[in-house]
Short mmCIF file of C-alpha atoms in Angstrom, two decimals:
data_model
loop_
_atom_site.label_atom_id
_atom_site.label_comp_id
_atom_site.label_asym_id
_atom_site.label_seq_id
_atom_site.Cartn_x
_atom_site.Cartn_y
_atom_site.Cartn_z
CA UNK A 1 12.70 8.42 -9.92
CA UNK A 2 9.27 9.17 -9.30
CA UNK A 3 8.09 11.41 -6.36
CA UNK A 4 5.32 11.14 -4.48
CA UNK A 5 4.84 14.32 -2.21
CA UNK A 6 2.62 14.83 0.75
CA UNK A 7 2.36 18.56 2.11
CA UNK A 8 1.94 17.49 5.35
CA UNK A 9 3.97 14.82 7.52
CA UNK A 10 2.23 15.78 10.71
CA UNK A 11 -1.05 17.18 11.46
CA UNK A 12 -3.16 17.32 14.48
CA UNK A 13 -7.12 18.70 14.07
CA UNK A 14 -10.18 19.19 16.20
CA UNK A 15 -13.01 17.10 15.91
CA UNK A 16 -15.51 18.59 13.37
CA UNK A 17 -12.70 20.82 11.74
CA UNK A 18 -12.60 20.58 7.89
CA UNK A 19 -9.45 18.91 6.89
CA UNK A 20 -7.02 18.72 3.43
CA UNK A 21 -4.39 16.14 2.74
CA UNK A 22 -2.53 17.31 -0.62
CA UNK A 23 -0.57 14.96 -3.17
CA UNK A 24 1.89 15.51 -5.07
CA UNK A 25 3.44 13.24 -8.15
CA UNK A 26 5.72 14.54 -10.57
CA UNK A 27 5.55 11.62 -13.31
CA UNK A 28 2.60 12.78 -15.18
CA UNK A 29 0.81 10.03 -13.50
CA UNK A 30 -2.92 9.05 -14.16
CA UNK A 31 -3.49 7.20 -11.35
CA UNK A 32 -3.48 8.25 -7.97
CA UNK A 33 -4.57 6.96 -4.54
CA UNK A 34 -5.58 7.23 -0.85
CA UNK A 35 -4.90 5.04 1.37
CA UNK A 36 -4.83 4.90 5.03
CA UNK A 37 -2.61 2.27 7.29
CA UNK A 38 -4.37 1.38 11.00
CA UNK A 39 -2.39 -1.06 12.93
CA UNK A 40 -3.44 -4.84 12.38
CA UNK A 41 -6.16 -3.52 9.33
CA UNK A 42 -2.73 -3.06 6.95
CA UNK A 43 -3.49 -0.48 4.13
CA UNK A 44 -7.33 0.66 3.34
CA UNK A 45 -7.91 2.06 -0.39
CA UNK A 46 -9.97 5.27 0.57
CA UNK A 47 -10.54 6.96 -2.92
CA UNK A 48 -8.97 6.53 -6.45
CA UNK A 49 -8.62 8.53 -9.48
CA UNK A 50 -7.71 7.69 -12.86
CA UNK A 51 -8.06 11.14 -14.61
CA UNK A 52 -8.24 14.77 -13.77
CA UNK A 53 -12.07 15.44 -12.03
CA UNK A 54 -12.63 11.36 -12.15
CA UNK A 55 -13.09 9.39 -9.11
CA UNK A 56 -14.26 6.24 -7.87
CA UNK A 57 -14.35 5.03 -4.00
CA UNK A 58 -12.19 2.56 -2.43
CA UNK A 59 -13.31 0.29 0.57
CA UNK A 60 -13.47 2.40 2.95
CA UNK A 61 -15.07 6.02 1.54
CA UNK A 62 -17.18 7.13 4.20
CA UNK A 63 -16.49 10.25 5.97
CA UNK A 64 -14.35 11.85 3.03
CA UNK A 65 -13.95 13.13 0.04
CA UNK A 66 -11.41 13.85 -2.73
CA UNK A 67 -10.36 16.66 -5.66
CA UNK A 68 -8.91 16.40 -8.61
CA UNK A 69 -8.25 19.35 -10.38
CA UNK A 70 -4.75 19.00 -11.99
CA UNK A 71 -3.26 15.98 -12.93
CA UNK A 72 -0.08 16.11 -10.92
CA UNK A 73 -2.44 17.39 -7.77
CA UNK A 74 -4.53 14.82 -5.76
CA UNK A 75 -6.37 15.98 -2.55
CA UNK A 76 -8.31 14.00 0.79
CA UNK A 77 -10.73 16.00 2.28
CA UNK A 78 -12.24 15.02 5.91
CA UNK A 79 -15.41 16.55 6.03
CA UNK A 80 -15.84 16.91 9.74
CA UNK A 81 -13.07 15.49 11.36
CA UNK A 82 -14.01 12.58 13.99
CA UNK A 83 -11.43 10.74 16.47
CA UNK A 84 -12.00 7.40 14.49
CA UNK A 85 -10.04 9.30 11.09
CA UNK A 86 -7.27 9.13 13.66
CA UNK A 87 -4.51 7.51 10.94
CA UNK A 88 -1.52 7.54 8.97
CA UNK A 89 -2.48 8.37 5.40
CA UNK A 90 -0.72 7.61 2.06
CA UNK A 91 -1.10 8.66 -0.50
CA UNK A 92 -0.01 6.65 -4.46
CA UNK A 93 -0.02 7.34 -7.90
CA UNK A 94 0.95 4.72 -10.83
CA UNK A 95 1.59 5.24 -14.46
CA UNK A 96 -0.12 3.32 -16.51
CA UNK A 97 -3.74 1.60 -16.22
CA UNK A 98 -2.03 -1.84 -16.35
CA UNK A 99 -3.10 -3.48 -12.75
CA UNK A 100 0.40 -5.07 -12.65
CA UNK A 101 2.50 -2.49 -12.19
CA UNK A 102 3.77 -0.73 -8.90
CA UNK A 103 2.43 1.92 -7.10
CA UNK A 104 4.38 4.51 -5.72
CA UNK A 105 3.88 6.08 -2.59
CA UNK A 106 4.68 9.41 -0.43
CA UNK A 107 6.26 9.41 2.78
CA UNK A 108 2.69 9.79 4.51
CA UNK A 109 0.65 12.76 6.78
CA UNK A 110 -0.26 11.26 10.25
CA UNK A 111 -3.25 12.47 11.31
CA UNK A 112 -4.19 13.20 15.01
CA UNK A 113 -8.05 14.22 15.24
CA UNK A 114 -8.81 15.53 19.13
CA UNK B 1 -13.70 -9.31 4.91
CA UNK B 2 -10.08 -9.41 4.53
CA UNK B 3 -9.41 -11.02 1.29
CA UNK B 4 -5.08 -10.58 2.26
CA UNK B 5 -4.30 -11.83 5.16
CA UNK B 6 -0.95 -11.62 6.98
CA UNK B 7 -1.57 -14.02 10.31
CA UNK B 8 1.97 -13.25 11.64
CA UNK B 9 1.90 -9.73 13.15
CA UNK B 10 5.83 -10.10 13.81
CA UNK B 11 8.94 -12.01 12.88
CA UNK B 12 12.16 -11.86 14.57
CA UNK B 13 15.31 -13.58 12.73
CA UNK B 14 19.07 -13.65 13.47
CA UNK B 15 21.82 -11.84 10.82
CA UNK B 16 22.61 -14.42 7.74
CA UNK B 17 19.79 -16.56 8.38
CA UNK B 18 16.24 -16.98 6.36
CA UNK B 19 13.41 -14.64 7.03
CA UNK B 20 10.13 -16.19 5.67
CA UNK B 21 7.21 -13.77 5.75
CA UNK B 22 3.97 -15.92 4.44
CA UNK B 23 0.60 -14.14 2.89
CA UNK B 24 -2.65 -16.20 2.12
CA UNK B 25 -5.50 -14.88 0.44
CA UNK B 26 -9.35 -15.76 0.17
CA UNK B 27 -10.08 -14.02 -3.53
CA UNK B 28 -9.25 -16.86 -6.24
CA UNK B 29 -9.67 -13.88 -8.48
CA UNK B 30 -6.36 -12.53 -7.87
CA UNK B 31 -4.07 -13.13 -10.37
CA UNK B 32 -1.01 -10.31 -9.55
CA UNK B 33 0.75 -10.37 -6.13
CA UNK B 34 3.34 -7.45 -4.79
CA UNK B 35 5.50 -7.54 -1.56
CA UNK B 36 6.01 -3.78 -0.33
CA UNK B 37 8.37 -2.76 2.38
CA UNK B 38 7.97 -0.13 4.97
CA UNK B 39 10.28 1.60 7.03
CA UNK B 40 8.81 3.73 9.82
CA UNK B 41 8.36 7.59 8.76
CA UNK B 42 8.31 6.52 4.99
CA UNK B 43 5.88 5.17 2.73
CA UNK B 44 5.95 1.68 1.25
CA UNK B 45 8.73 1.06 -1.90
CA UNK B 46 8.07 -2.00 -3.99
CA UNK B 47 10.28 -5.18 -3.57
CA UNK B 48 9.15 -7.91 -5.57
CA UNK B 49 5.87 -9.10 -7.23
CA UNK B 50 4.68 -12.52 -9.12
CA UNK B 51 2.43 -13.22 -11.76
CA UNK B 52 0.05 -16.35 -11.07
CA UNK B 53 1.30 -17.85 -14.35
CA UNK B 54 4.26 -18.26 -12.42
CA UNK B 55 5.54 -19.92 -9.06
CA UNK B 56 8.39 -18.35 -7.75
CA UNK B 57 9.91 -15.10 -8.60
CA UNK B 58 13.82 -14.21 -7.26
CA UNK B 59 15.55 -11.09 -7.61
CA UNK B 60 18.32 -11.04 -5.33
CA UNK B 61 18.20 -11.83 -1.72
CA UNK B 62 14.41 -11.75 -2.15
CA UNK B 63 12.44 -14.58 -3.52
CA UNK B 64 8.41 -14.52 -3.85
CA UNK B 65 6.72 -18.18 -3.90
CA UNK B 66 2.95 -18.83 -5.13
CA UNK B 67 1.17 -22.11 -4.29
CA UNK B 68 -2.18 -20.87 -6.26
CA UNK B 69 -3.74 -24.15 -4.98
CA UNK B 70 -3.30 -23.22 -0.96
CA UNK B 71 -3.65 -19.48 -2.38
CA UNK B 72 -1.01 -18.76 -0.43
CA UNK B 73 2.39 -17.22 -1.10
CA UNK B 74 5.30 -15.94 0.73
CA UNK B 75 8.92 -14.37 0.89
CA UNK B 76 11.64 -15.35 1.27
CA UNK B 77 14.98 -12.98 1.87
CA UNK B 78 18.16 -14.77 2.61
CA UNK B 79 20.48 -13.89 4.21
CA UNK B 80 18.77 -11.33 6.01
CA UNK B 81 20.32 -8.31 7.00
CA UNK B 82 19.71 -5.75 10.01
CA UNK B 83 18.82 -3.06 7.59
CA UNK B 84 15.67 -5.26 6.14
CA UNK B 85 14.36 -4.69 9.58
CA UNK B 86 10.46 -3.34 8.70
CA UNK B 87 7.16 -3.60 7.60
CA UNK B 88 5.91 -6.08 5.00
CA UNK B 89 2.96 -5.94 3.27
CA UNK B 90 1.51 -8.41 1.16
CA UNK B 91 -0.52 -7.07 -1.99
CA UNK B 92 -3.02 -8.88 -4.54
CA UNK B 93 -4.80 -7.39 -7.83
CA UNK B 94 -6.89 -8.93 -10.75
CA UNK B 95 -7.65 -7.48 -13.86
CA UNK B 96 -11.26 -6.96 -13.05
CA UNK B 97 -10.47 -4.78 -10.62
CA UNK B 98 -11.06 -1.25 -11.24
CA UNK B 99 -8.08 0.33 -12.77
CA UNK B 100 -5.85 -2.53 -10.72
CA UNK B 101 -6.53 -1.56 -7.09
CA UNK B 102 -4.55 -3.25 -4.89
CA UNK B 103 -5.98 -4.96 -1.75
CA UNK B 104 -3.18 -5.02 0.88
CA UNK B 105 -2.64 -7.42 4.03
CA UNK B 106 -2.37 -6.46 7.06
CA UNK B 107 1.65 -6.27 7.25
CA UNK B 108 4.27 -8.09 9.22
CA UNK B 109 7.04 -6.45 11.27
CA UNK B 110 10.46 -8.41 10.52
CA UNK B 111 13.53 -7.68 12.80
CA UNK B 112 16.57 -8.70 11.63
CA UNK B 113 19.07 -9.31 14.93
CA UNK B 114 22.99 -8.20 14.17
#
């Protein structure tokens, strides 16, 4: 089975504070994914990356950024932290680069900015 | 611009009896369509997903419909059972996407009654 892990399943921050949201996968994944899920907005696609140090923004990018130094390893990083980052955050990772198969996701990190 | 949408934010059913869960979307682009479920505290698993070469999908209790002409499409699960009490999203992809990001809706909350 694959696993998706996420270091943190809680985490409450002060506005302007630098935050990190690690990732996990342990299937030698390529793909990986950041999401975030807002009640009535369903899940956002924040950033995506299809190879180590390769990125591309999602829909929604502003206000973060992401790492990817190690294949297995895929990071979020809040800037400056503001009240509207407020979320629960997923992240996903798939295996192969065909657009019809699954992703697979962690358990989540919900955020609390104050 | 949601391209998924989701218009029912809830659905309540009785034990043994159909839940239908129904998706539309806007992009005639999409040609790849996922249901995920969520439970709270746990990120979304896969159920069930349907080509648009196809019109209905079934794999157990589940069942995934696609009227491409209404672009709509929709689930159903019979019978239902208390334990598929949760979150269901709704998920489309094409192949000109990049790398097969999926664009989610906005998720409907099914309770199953015992």
């Amino acid at each position: 089975d694959v696993k998706v892990t996420q270091s943190s399943r809680y985490l409450v921050k002060r506005t302007g504070e630098k935050v990190f949201l690690e990732c996990v996968q342990d299937m030698d994944h390529e793909n990986m994914f950041w999401y975030r899920q807002d009640p009535g907005l369903g899940l956002r696609l924040i950033y995506f990356s299809y190879d180590v140090k390769m990125k591309e923004k999602g829909d929604i990018p502003e206000g973060y950024s992401v790492s990817r130094e190690k294949k297995e390893r895929f990071s979020l990083i809040l800037e400056s932290a503001s009240t509207n980052q407020t979320s629960m955050y997923l992240c996903a990772s798939r295996g192969s680069s065909s657009y019809n198969s699954p992703l697979h996701f962690g358990n989540g990190t919900r955020l609390t900015v104050t | 611009d949601q391209q998924v949408k989701q218009n029912s934010p809830s659905l309540s059913v009785q034990e043994g009896r159909i839940s239908i869960l129904n998706c539309d979307y806007t992009n005639s682009m999409f040609d790849y369509f996922l249901w995920y479920k969520k439970y709270p505290a746990e990120g979304p698993t896969f159920l069930i997903s349907i080509s648009s070469i196809k019109d209905k999908n079934e794999d157990g209790r589940f069942t995934v419909f696609l009227n491409k002409s209404a672009k709509h499409l929709s689930l159903h699960i019979v019978p239902s059972q208390p334990g598929d009490s949760a979150v269901y999203f709704c998920a489309a992809s094409y192949g000109g996407t990049s790398y097969g990001k999926l664009t989610f809706g906005q998720g409907t909350i099914l309770t199953v009654h015992p």
